[in-house]
mmCIF file of C-alpha atoms and ligand atoms in Angstrom:
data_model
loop_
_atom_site.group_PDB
_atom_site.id
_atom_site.type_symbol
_atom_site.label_atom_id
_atom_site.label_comp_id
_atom_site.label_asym_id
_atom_site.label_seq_id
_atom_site.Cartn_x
_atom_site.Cartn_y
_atom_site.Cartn_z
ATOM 1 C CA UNK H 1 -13.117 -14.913 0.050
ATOM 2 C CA UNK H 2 -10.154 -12.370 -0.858
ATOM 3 C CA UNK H 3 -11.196 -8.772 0.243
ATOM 4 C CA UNK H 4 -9.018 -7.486 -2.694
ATOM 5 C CA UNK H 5 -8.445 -9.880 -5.780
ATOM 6 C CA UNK H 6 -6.122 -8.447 -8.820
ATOM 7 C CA UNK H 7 -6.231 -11.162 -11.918
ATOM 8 C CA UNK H 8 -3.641 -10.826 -14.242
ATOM 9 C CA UNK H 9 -3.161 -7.206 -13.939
ATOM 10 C CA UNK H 10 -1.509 -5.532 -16.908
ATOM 11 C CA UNK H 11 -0.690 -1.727 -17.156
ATOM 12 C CA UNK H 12 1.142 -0.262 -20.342
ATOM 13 C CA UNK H 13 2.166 3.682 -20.816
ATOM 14 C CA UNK H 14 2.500 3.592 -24.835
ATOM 15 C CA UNK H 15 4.170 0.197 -25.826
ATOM 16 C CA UNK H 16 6.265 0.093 -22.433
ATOM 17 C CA UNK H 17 4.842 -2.641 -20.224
ATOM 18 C CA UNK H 18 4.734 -1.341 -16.314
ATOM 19 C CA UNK H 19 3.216 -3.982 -14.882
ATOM 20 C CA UNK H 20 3.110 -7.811 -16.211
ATOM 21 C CA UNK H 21 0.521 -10.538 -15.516
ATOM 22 C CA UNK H 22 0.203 -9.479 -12.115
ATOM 23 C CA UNK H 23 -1.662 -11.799 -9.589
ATOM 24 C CA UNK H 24 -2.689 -10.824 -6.225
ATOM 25 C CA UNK H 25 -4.878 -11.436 -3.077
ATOM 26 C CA UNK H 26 -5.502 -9.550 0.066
ATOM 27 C CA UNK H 27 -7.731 -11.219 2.758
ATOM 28 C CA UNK H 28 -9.909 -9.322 4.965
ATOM 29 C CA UNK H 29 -7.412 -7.613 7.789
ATOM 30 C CA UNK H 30 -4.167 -9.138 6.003
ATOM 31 C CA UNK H 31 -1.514 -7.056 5.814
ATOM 32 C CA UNK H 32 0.114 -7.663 2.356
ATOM 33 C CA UNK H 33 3.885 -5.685 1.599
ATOM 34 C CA UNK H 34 4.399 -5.025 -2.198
ATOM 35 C CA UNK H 35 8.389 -4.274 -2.444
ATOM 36 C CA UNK H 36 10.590 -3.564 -5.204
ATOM 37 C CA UNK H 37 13.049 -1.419 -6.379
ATOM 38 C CA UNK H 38 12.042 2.271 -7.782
ATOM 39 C CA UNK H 39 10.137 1.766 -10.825
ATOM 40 C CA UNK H 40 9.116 -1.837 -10.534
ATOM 41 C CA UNK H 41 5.623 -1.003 -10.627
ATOM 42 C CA UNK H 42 4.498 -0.648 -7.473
ATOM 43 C CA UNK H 43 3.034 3.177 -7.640
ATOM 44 C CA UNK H 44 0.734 1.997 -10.907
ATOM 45 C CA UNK H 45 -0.553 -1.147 -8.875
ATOM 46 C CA UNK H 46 -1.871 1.409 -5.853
ATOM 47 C CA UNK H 47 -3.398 3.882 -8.345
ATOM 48 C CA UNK H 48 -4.609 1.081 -10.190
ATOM 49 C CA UNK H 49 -6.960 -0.198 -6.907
ATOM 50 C CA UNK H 50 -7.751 3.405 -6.257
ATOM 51 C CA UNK H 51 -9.205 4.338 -9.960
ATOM 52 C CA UNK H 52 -6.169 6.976 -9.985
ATOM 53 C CA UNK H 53 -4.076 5.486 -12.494
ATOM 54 C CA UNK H 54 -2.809 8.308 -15.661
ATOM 55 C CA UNK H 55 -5.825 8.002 -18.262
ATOM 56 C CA UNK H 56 -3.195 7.522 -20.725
ATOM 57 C CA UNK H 57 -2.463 4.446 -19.287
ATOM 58 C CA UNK H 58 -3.485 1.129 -20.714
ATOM 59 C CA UNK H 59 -5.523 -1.378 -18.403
ATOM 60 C CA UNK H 60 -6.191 -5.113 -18.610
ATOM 61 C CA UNK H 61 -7.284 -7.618 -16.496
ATOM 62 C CA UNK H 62 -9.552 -7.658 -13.031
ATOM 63 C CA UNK H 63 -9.112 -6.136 -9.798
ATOM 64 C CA UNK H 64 -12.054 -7.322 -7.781
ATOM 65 C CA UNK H 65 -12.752 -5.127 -4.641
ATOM 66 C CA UNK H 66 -15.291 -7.477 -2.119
ATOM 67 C CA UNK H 67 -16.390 -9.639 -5.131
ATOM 68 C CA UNK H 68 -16.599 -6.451 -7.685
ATOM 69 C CA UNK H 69 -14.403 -5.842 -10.725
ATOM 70 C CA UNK H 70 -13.039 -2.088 -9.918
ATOM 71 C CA UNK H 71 -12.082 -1.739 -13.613
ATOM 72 C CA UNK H 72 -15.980 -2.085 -14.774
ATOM 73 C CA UNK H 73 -17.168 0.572 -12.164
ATOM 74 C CA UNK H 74 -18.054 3.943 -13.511
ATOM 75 C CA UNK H 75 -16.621 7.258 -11.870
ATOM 76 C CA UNK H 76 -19.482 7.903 -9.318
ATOM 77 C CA UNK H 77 -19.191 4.720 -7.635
ATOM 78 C CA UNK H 78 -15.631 4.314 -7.839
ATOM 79 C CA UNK H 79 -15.717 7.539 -6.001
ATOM 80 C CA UNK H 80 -17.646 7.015 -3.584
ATOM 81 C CA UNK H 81 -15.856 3.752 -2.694
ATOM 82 C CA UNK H 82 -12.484 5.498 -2.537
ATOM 83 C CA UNK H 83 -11.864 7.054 0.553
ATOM 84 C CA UNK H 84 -14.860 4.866 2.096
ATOM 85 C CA UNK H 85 -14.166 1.211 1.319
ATOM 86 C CA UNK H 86 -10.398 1.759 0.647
ATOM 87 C CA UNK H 87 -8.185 4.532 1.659
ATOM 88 C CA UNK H 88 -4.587 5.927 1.122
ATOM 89 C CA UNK H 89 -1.933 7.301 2.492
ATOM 90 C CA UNK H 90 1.091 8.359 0.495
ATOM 91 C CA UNK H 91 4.974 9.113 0.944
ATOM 92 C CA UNK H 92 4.699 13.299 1.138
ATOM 93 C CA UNK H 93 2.474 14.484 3.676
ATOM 94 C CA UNK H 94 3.440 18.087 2.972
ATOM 95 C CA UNK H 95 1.882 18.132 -0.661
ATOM 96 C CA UNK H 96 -1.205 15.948 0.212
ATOM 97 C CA UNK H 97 -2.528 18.810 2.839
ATOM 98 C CA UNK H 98 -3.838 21.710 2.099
ATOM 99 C CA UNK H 99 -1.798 24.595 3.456
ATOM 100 C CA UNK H 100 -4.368 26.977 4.089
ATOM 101 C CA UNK H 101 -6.602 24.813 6.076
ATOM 102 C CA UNK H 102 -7.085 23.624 9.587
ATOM 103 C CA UNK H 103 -5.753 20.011 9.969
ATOM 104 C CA UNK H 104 -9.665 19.597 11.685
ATOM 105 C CA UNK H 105 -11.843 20.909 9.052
ATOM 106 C CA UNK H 106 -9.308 18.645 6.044
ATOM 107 C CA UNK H 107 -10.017 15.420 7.866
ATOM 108 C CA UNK H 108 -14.218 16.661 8.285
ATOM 109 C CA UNK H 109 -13.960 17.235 4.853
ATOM 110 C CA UNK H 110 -13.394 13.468 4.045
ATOM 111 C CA UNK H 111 -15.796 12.490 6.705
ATOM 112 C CA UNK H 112 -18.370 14.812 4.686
ATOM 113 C CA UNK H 113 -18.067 13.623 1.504
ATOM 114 C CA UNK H 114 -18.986 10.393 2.396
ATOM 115 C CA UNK H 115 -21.887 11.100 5.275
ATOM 116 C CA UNK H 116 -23.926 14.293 4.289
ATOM 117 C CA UNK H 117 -26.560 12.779 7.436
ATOM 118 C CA UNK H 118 -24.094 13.911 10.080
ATOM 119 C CA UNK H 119 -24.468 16.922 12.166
ATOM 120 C CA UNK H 120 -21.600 19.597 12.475
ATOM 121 C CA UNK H 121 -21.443 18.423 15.558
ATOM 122 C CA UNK H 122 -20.885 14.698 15.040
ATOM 123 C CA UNK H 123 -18.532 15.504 12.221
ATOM 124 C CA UNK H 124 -16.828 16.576 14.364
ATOM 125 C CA UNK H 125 -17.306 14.369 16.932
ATOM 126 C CA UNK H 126 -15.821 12.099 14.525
ATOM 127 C CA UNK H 127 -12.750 13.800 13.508
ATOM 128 C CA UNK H 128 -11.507 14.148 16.951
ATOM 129 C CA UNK H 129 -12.052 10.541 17.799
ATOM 130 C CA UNK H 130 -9.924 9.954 14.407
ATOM 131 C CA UNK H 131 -7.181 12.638 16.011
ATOM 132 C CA UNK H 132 -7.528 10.564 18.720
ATOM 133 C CA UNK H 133 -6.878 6.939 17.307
ATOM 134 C CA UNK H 134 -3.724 8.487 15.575
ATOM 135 C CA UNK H 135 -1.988 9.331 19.065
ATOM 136 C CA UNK H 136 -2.241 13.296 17.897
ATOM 137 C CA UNK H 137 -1.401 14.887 21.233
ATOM 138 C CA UNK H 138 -4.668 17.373 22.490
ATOM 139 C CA UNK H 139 -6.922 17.041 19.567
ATOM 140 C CA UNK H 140 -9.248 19.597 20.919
ATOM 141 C CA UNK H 141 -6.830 22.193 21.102
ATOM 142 C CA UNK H 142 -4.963 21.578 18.129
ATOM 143 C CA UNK H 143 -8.095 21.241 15.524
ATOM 144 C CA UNK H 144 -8.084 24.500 14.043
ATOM 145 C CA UNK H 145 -4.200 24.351 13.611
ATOM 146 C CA UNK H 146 -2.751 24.733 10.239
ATOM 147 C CA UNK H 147 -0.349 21.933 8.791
ATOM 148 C CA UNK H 148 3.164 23.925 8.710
ATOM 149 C CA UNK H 149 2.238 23.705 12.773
ATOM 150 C CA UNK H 150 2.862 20.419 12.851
ATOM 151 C CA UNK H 151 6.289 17.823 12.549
ATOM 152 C CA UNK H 152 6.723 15.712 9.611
ATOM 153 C CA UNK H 153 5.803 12.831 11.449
ATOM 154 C CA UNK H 154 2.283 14.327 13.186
ATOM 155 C CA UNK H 155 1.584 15.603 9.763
ATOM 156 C CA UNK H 156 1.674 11.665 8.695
ATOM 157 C CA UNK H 157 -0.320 10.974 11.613
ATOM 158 C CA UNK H 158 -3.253 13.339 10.495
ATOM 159 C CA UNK H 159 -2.966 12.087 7.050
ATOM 160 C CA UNK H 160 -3.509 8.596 8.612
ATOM 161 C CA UNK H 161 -6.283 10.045 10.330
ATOM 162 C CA UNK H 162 -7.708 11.045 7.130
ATOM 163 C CA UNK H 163 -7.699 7.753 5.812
ATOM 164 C CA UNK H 164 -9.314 5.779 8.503
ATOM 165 C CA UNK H 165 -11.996 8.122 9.763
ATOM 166 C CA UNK H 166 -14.786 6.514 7.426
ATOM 167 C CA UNK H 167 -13.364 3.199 8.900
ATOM 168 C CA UNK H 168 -12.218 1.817 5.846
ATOM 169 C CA UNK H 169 -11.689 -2.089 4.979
ATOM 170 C CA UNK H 170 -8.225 -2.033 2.704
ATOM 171 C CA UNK H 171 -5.764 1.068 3.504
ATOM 172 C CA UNK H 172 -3.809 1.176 1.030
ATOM 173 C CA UNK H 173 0.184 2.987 2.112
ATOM 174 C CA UNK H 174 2.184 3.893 -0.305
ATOM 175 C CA UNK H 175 5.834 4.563 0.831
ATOM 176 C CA UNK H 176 4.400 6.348 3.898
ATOM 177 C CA UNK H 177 7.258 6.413 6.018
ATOM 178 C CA UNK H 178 9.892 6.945 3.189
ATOM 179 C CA UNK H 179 10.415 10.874 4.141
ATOM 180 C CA UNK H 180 10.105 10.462 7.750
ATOM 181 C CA UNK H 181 13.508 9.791 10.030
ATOM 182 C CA UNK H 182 14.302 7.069 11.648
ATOM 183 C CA UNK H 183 12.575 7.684 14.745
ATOM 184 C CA UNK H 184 9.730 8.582 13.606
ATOM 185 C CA UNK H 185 9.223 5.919 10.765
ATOM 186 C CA UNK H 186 9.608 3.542 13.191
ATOM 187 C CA UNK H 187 6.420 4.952 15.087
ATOM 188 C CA UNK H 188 4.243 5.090 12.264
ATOM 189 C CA UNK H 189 5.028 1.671 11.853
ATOM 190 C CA UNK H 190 3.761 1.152 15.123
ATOM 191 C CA UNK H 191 0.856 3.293 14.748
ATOM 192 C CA UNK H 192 -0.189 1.609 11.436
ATOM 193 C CA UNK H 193 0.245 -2.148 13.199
ATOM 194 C CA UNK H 194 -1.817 -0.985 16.097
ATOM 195 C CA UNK H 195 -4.670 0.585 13.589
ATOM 196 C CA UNK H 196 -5.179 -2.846 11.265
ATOM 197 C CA UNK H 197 -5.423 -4.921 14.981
ATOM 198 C CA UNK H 198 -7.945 -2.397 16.710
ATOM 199 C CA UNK H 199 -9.829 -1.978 13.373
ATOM 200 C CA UNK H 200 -9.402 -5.316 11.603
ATOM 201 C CA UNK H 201 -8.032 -3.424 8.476
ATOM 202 C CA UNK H 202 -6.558 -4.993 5.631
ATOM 203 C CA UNK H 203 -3.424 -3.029 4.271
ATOM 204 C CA UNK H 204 -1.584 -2.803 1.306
ATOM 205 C CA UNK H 205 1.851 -1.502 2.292
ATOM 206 C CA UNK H 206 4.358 -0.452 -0.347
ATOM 207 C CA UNK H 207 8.121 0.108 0.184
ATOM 208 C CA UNK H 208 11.392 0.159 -1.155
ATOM 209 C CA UNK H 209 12.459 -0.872 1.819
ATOM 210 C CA UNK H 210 11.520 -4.998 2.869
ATOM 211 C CA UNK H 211 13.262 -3.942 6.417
ATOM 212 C CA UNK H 212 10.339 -1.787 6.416
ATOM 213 C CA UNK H 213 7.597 -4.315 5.334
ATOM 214 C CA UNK H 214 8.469 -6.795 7.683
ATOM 215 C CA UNK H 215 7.833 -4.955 10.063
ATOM 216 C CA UNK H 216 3.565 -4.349 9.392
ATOM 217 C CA UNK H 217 3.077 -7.713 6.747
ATOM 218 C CA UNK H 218 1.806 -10.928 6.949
ATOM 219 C CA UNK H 219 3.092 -11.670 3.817
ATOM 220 C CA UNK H 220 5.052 -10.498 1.508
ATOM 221 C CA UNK H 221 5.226 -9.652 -2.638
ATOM 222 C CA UNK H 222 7.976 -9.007 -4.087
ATOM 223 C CA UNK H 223 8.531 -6.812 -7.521
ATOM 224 C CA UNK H 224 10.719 -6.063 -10.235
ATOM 225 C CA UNK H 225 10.484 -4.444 -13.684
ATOM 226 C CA UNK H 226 6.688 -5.025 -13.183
ATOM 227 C CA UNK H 227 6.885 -8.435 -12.767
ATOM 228 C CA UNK H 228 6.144 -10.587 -9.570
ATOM 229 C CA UNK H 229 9.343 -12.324 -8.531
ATOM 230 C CA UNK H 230 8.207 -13.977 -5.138
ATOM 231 C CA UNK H 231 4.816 -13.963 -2.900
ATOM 232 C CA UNK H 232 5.271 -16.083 0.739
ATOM 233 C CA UNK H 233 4.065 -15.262 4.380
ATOM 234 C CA UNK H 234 7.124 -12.787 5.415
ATOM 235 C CA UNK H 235 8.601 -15.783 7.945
ATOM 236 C CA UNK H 236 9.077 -17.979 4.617
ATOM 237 C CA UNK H 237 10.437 -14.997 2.550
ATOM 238 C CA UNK H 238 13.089 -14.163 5.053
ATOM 239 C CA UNK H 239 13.761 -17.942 6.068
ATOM 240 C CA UNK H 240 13.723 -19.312 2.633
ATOM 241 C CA UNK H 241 14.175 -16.808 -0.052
ATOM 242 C CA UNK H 242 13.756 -18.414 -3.004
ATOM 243 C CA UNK H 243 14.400 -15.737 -5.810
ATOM 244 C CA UNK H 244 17.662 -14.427 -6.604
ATOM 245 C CA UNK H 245 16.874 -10.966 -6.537
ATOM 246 C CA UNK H 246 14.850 -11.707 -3.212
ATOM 247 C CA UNK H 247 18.186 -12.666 -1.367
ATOM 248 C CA UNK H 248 20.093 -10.114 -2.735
ATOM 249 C CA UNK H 249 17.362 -7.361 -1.455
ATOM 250 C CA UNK H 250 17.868 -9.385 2.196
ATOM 251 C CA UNK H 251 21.573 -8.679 1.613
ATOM 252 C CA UNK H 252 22.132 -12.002 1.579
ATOM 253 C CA UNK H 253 25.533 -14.030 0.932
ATOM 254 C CA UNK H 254 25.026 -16.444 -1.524
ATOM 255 C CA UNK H 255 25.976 -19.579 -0.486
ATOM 256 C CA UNK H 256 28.381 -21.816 -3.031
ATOM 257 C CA UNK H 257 25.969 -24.255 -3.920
ATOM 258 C CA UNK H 258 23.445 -21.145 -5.225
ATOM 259 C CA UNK H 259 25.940 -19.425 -6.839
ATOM 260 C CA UNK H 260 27.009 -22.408 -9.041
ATOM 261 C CA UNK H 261 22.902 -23.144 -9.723
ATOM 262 C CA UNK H 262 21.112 -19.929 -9.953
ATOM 263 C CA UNK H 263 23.897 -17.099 -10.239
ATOM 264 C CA UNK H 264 23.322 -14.103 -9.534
ATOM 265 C CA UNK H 265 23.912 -12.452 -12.767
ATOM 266 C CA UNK H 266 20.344 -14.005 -13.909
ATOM 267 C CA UNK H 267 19.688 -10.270 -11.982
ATOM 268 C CA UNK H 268 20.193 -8.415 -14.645
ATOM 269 C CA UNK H 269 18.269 -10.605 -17.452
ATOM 270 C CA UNK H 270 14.406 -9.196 -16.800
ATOM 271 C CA UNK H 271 13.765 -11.155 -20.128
ATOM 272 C CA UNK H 272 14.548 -14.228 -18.770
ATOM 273 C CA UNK H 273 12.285 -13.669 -15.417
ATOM 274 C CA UNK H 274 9.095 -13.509 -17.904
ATOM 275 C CA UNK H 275 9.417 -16.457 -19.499
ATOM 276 C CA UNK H 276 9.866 -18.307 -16.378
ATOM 277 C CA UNK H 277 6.319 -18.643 -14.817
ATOM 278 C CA UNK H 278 5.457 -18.020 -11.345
ATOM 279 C CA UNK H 279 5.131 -21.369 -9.068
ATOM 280 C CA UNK H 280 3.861 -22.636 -5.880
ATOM 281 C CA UNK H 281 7.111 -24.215 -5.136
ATOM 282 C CA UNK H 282 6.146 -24.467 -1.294
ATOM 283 C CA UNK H 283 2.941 -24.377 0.478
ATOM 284 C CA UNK H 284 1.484 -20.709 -0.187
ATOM 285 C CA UNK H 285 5.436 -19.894 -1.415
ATOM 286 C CA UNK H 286 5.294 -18.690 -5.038
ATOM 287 C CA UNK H 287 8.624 -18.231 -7.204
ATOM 288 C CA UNK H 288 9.453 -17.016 -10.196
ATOM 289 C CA UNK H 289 12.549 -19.956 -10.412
ATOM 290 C CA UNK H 290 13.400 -22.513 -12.728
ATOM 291 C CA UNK H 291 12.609 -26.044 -11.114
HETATM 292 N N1 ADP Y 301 2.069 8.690 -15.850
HETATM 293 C C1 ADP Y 301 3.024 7.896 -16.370
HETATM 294 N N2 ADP Y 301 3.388 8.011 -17.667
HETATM 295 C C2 ADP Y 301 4.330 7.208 -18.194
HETATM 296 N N3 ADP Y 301 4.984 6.255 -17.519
HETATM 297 C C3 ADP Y 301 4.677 6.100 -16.215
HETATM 298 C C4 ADP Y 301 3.685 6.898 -15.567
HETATM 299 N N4 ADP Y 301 3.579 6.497 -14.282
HETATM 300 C C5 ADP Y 301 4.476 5.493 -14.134
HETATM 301 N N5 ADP Y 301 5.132 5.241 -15.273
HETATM 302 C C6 ADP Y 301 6.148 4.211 -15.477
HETATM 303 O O1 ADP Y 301 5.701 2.988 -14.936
HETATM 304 C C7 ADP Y 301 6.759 2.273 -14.337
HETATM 305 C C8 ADP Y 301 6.406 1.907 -12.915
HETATM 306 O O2 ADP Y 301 6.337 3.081 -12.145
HETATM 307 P P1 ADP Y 301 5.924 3.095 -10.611
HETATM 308 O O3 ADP Y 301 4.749 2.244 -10.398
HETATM 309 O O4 ADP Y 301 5.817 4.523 -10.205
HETATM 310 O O5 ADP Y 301 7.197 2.434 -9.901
HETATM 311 P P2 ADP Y 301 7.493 2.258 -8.343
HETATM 312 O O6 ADP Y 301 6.349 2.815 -7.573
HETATM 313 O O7 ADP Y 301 7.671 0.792 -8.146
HETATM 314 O O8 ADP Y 301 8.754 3.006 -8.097
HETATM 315 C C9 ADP Y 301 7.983 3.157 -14.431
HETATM 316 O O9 ADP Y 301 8.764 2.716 -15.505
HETATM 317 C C10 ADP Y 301 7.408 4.527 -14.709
HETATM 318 O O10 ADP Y 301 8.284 5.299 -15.469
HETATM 319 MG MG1 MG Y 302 6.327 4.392 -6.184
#
């Protein structure tokens, strides 16, 4: 059974659609990209799995968490699920700490909030064993340091740390390595990989940036003007895009037989991508192309 299910997702702000008949699965400790240009939808997906979406926003469909519709759970649960059962981790980890507090007593704070039975000292017992598990060098030492102490990249680390020190099932990474260099993106990466094997975590990892995703997915969804273009395993996707706007996000050369059947100026027509119906059109390769 899918660890996260989302049936025919809809999300509206006024009468402007954001995200369209969206279908989606997550199996427990799959690792499933969501990419797409900037405003595609992605954002309003994540918040929509976390219970965070804008109140003004308007909300159909089902997004079943371990066999439970999220959208019929009120507040208090949702709550307590959040942070437990799934966690987050988003692009900014400047503006998600707390400046005035010790990087230690943030991440005890989640560990609180969720287990009021543990001791100060196994708090933070637990907290350092999360410092730990994030590769943050001398955890001991550096618990009671404040966040401007630390580089862009260990601050990302400690957020991590946040997130998976109640030992979470779905993490759910929005953009996390989008402000980061290089460099140091391409650790995180690593970090993240080596977290969902150790842990068996299933992950929900959205980018701009399908470079990026391919690097931490086992397969891969693909978004545009809130509608899902393409979902395969990431070797089909990058062997056999199928969607236009797929192989032009792989920077791909179009070869003349495409161009003269699907041209690439069906990009621009979103319209036309609606009314053409997602479909399996390999094993586990869904398209939204004419047949
Ligand atoms: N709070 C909000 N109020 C109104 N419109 C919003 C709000 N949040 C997102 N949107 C709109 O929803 C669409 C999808 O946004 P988002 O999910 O953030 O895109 P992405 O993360 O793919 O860049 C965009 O058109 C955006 O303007
Ligand atoms: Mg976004």
């Amino acid at each position: 059974m899918a660890l996260l299910s989302i049936e025919n997702l809809e999300i509206a702000f006024g009468s402007t659609p954001a995200v369209r008949e969206l279908s989606l699965e997550i199996a427990p400790g799959e690792s499933l990209g969501l990419v797409g240009e900037s405003g595609s939808g992605k954002s309003v997906t994540a918040l929509a799995v976390l219970g965070l979406l804008d109140p003004i926003a308007r909300l159909h469909g089902v997004i079943r968490f371990d066999g439970q519709n999220l959208l019929d759970l009120a507040p208090d649960p949702m709550r307590r699920l959040r942070g437990r059962e799934i966690a987050m981790i988003f692009q900014e980890p400047m503006t998600a700490l707390n400046p005035v507090m010790t990087v230690g007593e943030q991440i005890a704070e989640s560990v609180r909030v969720h287990h009021h039975e543990l001791s100060r000292r196994q708090v933070r017992e637990t907290v350092l064993e999360a410092m730990n598990s994030v590769a943050l060098p001398d955890p001991v030492a550096r618990y009671g340091d404040y966040p401007h102490q630390f580089s862009g990249g260990q601050r990302q680390r400690i957020l991590i740390a946040m997130a998976i020190v109640n030992q979470p099932r779905l993490l759910i990474a929005d953009e996390p390595t989008t402000a980061l260099d290089v460099t140091v993106q391409a650790q995180i990466l690593e970090l993240l990989a080596d977290l969902r094997e150790r842990f068996g975590l299933a992950m929900l990892f959205i980018s701009h940036d399908l470079a990026v995703v391919s690097q931490v997915t086992d397969r891969v969804a693909v978004m545009r003007h809130g509608l899902l273009l393409e979902v395969a395993s990431r070797e089909s996707l990058f062997h056999n895009p199928l969607h236009p706007y797929t192989r032009s996000l792989l920077g791909a050369v179009p070869t003349m037989q495409t161009e003269i059947n699907k041209p690439l100026a069906t990009l621009s027509r979103s319209a036309e991508d609606s009314s053409i119906p997602l479909r399996e059109c390999e094993p586990r390769h869904w398209a939204r192309i004419g047949s």
